[in-house]
Amino acid sequence: MADNFNFELVSPERLLLSEMVTEVVIPATDGEMTVMANHAPTMTTIKPGIVSVRSANGSKQDYVVFGGFADILPTGCTLLAESAVIVQDLSKDELTLRIEAAKRESEDAVHHEHKSRLEHYIMELTHLQGVINPD
C-alpha cells in the first residue's frame, strides 16, 4: 500500500484541491513526472498539460494546468498554477481562444526570444487540445 502525502493545487483564482493523495502526475517542463510520498525535495516549472491526481481513497481526478511551478517535499507537493481547471470543466472553445490569443501576441512580438517562447507555448496548447479533444 502506497503512503499518502498532502497535495495542493492552487490557481490565482482559488484553491482547487487540498487533500491526501497516493500519487500525482505533473507535466513538468523537462517531462512528465510522478510524485509520491517521500519524494526527494524538488522544485520544477510546469508546462501546459494534465495533472492526474490519485486520492488516498483510490479515486482519480484530472486537471488542466496552463503553466506554473511545483514545490515537492517528502511530505507533500504544492502546485501553483498560472491557471487551472478540472478537465471536464474545460470547454474546447477556451483552448482555441488561448491558442488564438497566443498567436496574435506572437505576431506582435518584437524580440526573437519572446516570439520563440510563444511559439513553443502555442505548440504545447495545440498538443493539449489534441489530448483533451481528440477529434
mmCIF file with all atom_site columns, N, CA, C and O in Angstrom, residues 5-8 26 35 39-46 68-80:
data_model
loop_
_atom_site.group_PDB
_atom_site.id
_atom_site.type_symbol
_atom_site.label_atom_id
_atom_site.label_alt_id
_atom_site.label_comp_id
_atom_site.label_asym_id
_atom_site.label_entity_id
_atom_site.label_seq_id
_atom_site.pdbx_PDB_ins_code
_atom_site.Cartn_x
_atom_site.Cartn_y
_atom_site.Cartn_z
_atom_site.occupancy
_atom_site.B_iso_or_equiv
_atom_site.pdbx_formal_charge
_atom_site.auth_seq_id
_atom_site.auth_comp_id
_atom_site.auth_asym_id
_atom_site.auth_atom_id
_atom_site.pdbx_PDB_model_num
ATOM 1   N N  . PHE A 1 5  ? 0.386  11.471 0.999   1.00 0.00 ? 5  PHE A N  1
ATOM 2   C CA . PHE A 1 5  ? 1.018  12.759 1.250   1.00 0.00 ? 5  PHE A CA 1
ATOM 3   C C  . PHE A 1 5  ? 0.023  13.850 0.883   1.00 0.00 ? 5  PHE A C  1
ATOM 4   O O  . PHE A 1 5  ? -0.961 13.596 0.179   1.00 0.00 ? 5  PHE A O  1
ATOM 5   N N  . ASN A 1 6  ? 0.268  15.057 1.348   1.00 0.00 ? 6  ASN A N  1
ATOM 6   C CA . ASN A 1 6  ? -0.649 16.161 1.085   1.00 0.00 ? 6  ASN A CA 1
ATOM 7   C C  . ASN A 1 6  ? -0.327 16.802 -0.261  1.00 0.00 ? 6  ASN A C  1
ATOM 8   O O  . ASN A 1 6  ? 0.826  17.088 -0.567  1.00 0.00 ? 6  ASN A O  1
ATOM 9   N N  . PHE A 1 7  ? -1.368 17.015 -1.065  1.00 0.00 ? 7  PHE A N  1
ATOM 10  C CA . PHE A 1 7  ? -1.214 17.684 -2.355  1.00 0.00 ? 7  PHE A CA 1
ATOM 11  C C  . PHE A 1 7  ? -2.155 18.868 -2.413  1.00 0.00 ? 7  PHE A C  1
ATOM 12  O O  . PHE A 1 7  ? -3.322 18.759 -2.049  1.00 0.00 ? 7  PHE A O  1
ATOM 13  N N  . GLU A 1 8  ? -1.626 19.996 -2.870  1.00 0.00 ? 8  GLU A N  1
ATOM 14  C CA . GLU A 1 8  ? -2.440 21.186 -3.060  1.00 0.00 ? 8  GLU A CA 1
ATOM 15  C C  . GLU A 1 8  ? -2.246 21.708 -4.471  1.00 0.00 ? 8  GLU A C  1
ATOM 16  O O  . GLU A 1 8  ? -1.113 21.834 -4.944  1.00 0.00 ? 8  GLU A O  1
ATOM 17  N N  . ILE A 1 26 ? 2.527  15.100 -12.866 1.00 0.00 ? 26 ILE A N  1
ATOM 18  C CA . ILE A 1 26 ? 2.533  16.506 -13.252 1.00 0.00 ? 26 ILE A CA 1
ATOM 19  C C  . ILE A 1 26 ? 3.296  16.701 -14.564 1.00 0.00 ? 26 ILE A C  1
ATOM 20  O O  . ILE A 1 26 ? 4.267  15.991 -14.836 1.00 0.00 ? 26 ILE A O  1
ATOM 21  N N  . VAL A 1 35 ? 4.870  12.050 -8.705  1.00 0.00 ? 35 VAL A N  1
ATOM 22  C CA . VAL A 1 35 ? 5.253  12.413 -7.348  1.00 0.00 ? 35 VAL A CA 1
ATOM 23  C C  . VAL A 1 35 ? 4.537  11.467 -6.392  1.00 0.00 ? 35 VAL A C  1
ATOM 24  O O  . VAL A 1 35 ? 3.331  11.259 -6.509  1.00 0.00 ? 35 VAL A O  1
ATOM 25  N N  . HIS A 1 39 ? 9.160  11.739 -1.749  1.00 0.00 ? 39 HIS A N  1
ATOM 26  C CA . HIS A 1 39 ? 9.889  12.182 -2.937  1.00 0.00 ? 39 HIS A CA 1
ATOM 27  C C  . HIS A 1 39 ? 11.018 13.114 -2.517  1.00 0.00 ? 39 HIS A C  1
ATOM 28  O O  . HIS A 1 39 ? 10.892 13.865 -1.548  1.00 0.00 ? 39 HIS A O  1
ATOM 29  N N  . ALA A 1 40 ? 12.106 13.074 -3.218  1.00 0.00 ? 40 ALA A N  1
ATOM 30  C CA . ALA A 1 40 ? 13.221 13.981 -2.939  1.00 0.00 ? 40 ALA A CA 1
ATOM 31  C C  . ALA A 1 40 ? 12.757 15.426 -3.141  1.00 0.00 ? 40 ALA A C  1
ATOM 32  O O  . ALA A 1 40 ? 11.966 15.698 -4.048  1.00 0.00 ? 40 ALA A O  1
ATOM 33  N N  . PRO A 1 41 ? 13.235 16.340 -2.311  1.00 0.00 ? 41 PRO A N  1
ATOM 34  C CA . PRO A 1 41 ? 12.853 17.743 -2.481  1.00 0.00 ? 41 PRO A CA 1
ATOM 35  C C  . PRO A 1 41 ? 13.227 18.242 -3.881  1.00 0.00 ? 41 PRO A C  1
ATOM 36  O O  . PRO A 1 41 ? 14.353 18.057 -4.329  1.00 0.00 ? 41 PRO A O  1
ATOM 37  N N  . THR A 1 42 ? 12.245 18.815 -4.551  1.00 0.00 ? 42 THR A N  1
ATOM 38  C CA . THR A 1 42 ? 12.431 19.284 -5.927  1.00 0.00 ? 42 THR A CA 1
ATOM 39  C C  . THR A 1 42 ? 11.533 20.481 -6.169  1.00 0.00 ? 42 THR A C  1
ATOM 40  O O  . THR A 1 42 ? 10.435 20.547 -5.640  1.00 0.00 ? 42 THR A O  1
ATOM 41  N N  . MET A 1 43 ? 12.013 21.380 -6.994  1.00 0.00 ? 43 MET A N  1
ATOM 42  C CA . MET A 1 43 ? 11.174 22.466 -7.466  1.00 0.00 ? 43 MET A CA 1
ATOM 43  C C  . MET A 1 43 ? 11.276 22.438 -8.983  1.00 0.00 ? 43 MET A C  1
ATOM 44  O O  . MET A 1 43 ? 12.372 22.335 -9.530  1.00 0.00 ? 43 MET A O  1
ATOM 45  N N  . THR A 1 44 ? 10.137 22.493 -9.666  1.00 0.00 ? 44 THR A N  1
ATOM 46  C CA . THR A 1 44 ? 10.140 22.411 -11.119 1.00 0.00 ? 44 THR A CA 1
ATOM 47  C C  . THR A 1 44 ? 9.096  23.326 -11.721 1.00 0.00 ? 44 THR A C  1
ATOM 48  O O  . THR A 1 44 ? 8.075  23.599 -11.083 1.00 0.00 ? 44 THR A O  1
ATOM 49  N N  . THR A 1 45 ? 9.352  23.780 -12.920 1.00 0.00 ? 45 THR A N  1
ATOM 50  C CA . THR A 1 45 ? 8.348  24.550 -13.642 1.00 0.00 ? 45 THR A CA 1
ATOM 51  C C  . THR A 1 45 ? 7.384  23.583 -14.323 1.00 0.00 ? 45 THR A C  1
ATOM 52  O O  . THR A 1 45 ? 7.728  22.433 -14.600 1.00 0.00 ? 45 THR A O  1
ATOM 53  N N  . ILE A 1 46 ? 6.191  24.079 -14.584 1.00 0.00 ? 46 ILE A N  1
ATOM 54  C CA . ILE A 1 46 ? 5.118  23.275 -15.159 1.00 0.00 ? 46 ILE A CA 1
ATOM 55  C C  . ILE A 1 46 ? 4.754  23.856 -16.524 1.00 0.00 ? 46 ILE A C  1
ATOM 56  O O  . ILE A 1 46 ? 4.647  25.068 -16.672 1.00 0.00 ? 46 ILE A O  1
ATOM 57  N N  . GLY A 1 68 ? 3.111  27.157 -14.570 1.00 0.00 ? 68 GLY A N  1
ATOM 58  C CA . GLY A 1 68 ? 3.254  27.378 -13.136 1.00 0.00 ? 68 GLY A CA 1
ATOM 59  C C  . GLY A 1 68 ? 4.503  26.697 -12.625 1.00 0.00 ? 68 GLY A C  1
ATOM 60  O O  . GLY A 1 68 ? 5.466  26.477 -13.376 1.00 0.00 ? 68 GLY A O  1
ATOM 61  N N  . PHE A 1 69 ? 4.494  26.350 -11.336 1.00 0.00 ? 69 PHE A N  1
ATOM 62  C CA . PHE A 1 69 ? 5.609  25.582 -10.794 1.00 0.00 ? 69 PHE A CA 1
ATOM 63  C C  . PHE A 1 69 ? 5.133  24.713 -9.643  1.00 0.00 ? 69 PHE A C  1
ATOM 64  O O  . PHE A 1 69 ? 4.075  24.945 -9.052  1.00 0.00 ? 69 PHE A O  1
ATOM 65  N N  . ALA A 1 70 ? 5.914  23.684 -9.358  1.00 0.00 ? 70 ALA A N  1
ATOM 66  C CA . ALA A 1 70 ? 5.582  22.756 -8.284  1.00 0.00 ? 70 ALA A CA 1
ATOM 67  C C  . ALA A 1 70 ? 6.725  22.718 -7.282  1.00 0.00 ? 70 ALA A C  1
ATOM 68  O O  . ALA A 1 70 ? 7.898  22.688 -7.663  1.00 0.00 ? 70 ALA A O  1
ATOM 69  N N  . ASP A 1 71 ? 6.357  22.719 -6.013  1.00 0.00 ? 71 ASP A N  1
ATOM 70  C CA . ASP A 1 71 ? 7.301  22.584 -4.913  1.00 0.00 ? 71 ASP A CA 1
ATOM 71  C C  . ASP A 1 71 ? 7.035  21.219 -4.286  1.00 0.00 ? 71 ASP A C  1
ATOM 72  O O  . ASP A 1 71 ? 5.956  20.984 -3.728  1.00 0.00 ? 71 ASP A O  1
ATOM 73  N N  . ILE A 1 72 ? 8.002  20.331 -4.403  1.00 0.00 ? 72 ILE A N  1
ATOM 74  C CA . ILE A 1 72 ? 7.834  18.949 -3.951  1.00 0.00 ? 72 ILE A CA 1
ATOM 75  C C  . ILE A 1 72 ? 8.743  18.700 -2.754  1.00 0.00 ? 72 ILE A C  1
ATOM 76  O O  . ILE A 1 72 ? 9.937  18.971 -2.801  1.00 0.00 ? 72 ILE A O  1
ATOM 77  N N  . LEU A 1 73 ? 8.141  18.160 -1.693  1.00 0.00 ? 73 LEU A N  1
ATOM 78  C CA . LEU A 1 73 ? 8.861  17.785 -0.478  1.00 0.00 ? 73 LEU A CA 1
ATOM 79  C C  . LEU A 1 73 ? 8.526  16.339 -0.154  1.00 0.00 ? 73 LEU A C  1
ATOM 80  O O  . LEU A 1 73 ? 7.542  15.801 -0.669  1.00 0.00 ? 73 LEU A O  1
ATOM 81  N N  . PRO A 1 74 ? 9.280  15.681 0.716   1.00 0.00 ? 74 PRO A N  1
ATOM 82  C CA . PRO A 1 74 ? 8.940  14.303 1.073   1.00 0.00 ? 74 PRO A CA 1
ATOM 83  C C  . PRO A 1 74 ? 7.539  14.161 1.678   1.00 0.00 ? 74 PRO A C  1
ATOM 84  O O  . PRO A 1 74 ? 6.906  13.122 1.540   1.00 0.00 ? 74 PRO A O  1
ATOM 85  N N  . THR A 1 75 ? 7.034  15.222 2.288   1.00 0.00 ? 75 THR A N  1
ATOM 86  C CA . THR A 1 75 ? 5.733  15.168 2.965   1.00 0.00 ? 75 THR A CA 1
ATOM 87  C C  . THR A 1 75 ? 4.581  15.743 2.158   1.00 0.00 ? 75 THR A C  1
ATOM 88  O O  . THR A 1 75 ? 3.428  15.673 2.590   1.00 0.00 ? 75 THR A O  1
ATOM 89  N N  . GLY A 1 76 ? 4.873  16.340 0.988   1.00 0.00 ? 76 GLY A N  1
ATOM 90  C CA . GLY A 1 76 ? 3.792  16.936 0.219   1.00 0.00 ? 76 GLY A CA 1
ATOM 91  C C  . GLY A 1 76 ? 4.255  17.599 -1.048  1.00 0.00 ? 76 GLY A C  1
ATOM 92  O O  . GLY A 1 76 ? 5.440  17.694 -1.343  1.00 0.00 ? 76 GLY A O  1
ATOM 93  N N  . CYS A 1 77 ? 3.268  18.071 -1.800  1.00 0.00 ? 77 CYS A N  1
ATOM 94  C CA . CYS A 1 77 ? 3.530  18.750 -3.065  1.00 0.00 ? 77 CYS A CA 1
ATOM 95  C C  . CYS A 1 77 ? 2.520  19.877 -3.219  1.00 0.00 ? 77 CYS A C  1
ATOM 96  O O  . CYS A 1 77 ? 1.322  19.673 -3.006  1.00 0.00 ? 77 CYS A O  1
ATOM 97  N N  . THR A 1 78 ? 3.013  21.048 -3.565  1.00 0.00 ? 78 THR A N  1
ATOM 98  C CA . THR A 1 78 ? 2.147  22.182 -3.859  1.00 0.00 ? 78 THR A CA 1
ATOM 99  C C  . THR A 1 78 ? 2.407  22.599 -5.294  1.00 0.00 ? 78 THR A C  1
ATOM 100 O O  . THR A 1 78 ? 3.550  22.864 -5.668  1.00 0.00 ? 78 THR A O  1
ATOM 101 N N  . LEU A 1 79 ? 1.357  22.620 -6.096  1.00 0.00 ? 79 LEU A N  1
ATOM 102 C CA . LEU A 1 79 ? 1.473  23.052 -7.483  1.00 0.00 ? 79 LEU A CA 1
ATOM 103 C C  . LEU A 1 79 ? 0.767  24.396 -7.593  1.00 0.00 ? 79 LEU A C  1
ATOM 104 O O  . LEU A 1 79 ? -0.435 24.490 -7.358  1.00 0.00 ? 79 LEU A O  1
ATOM 105 N N  . LEU A 1 80 ? 1.535  25.432 -7.903  1.00 0.00 ? 80 LEU A N  1
ATOM 106 C CA . LEU A 1 80 ? 0.995  26.772 -8.087  1.00 0.00 ? 80 LEU A CA 1
ATOM 107 C C  . LEU A 1 80 ? 0.849  26.996 -9.583  1.00 0.00 ? 80 LEU A C  1
ATOM 108 O O  . LEU A 1 80 ? 1.840  27.174 -10.297 1.00 0.00 ? 80 LEU A O  1
#
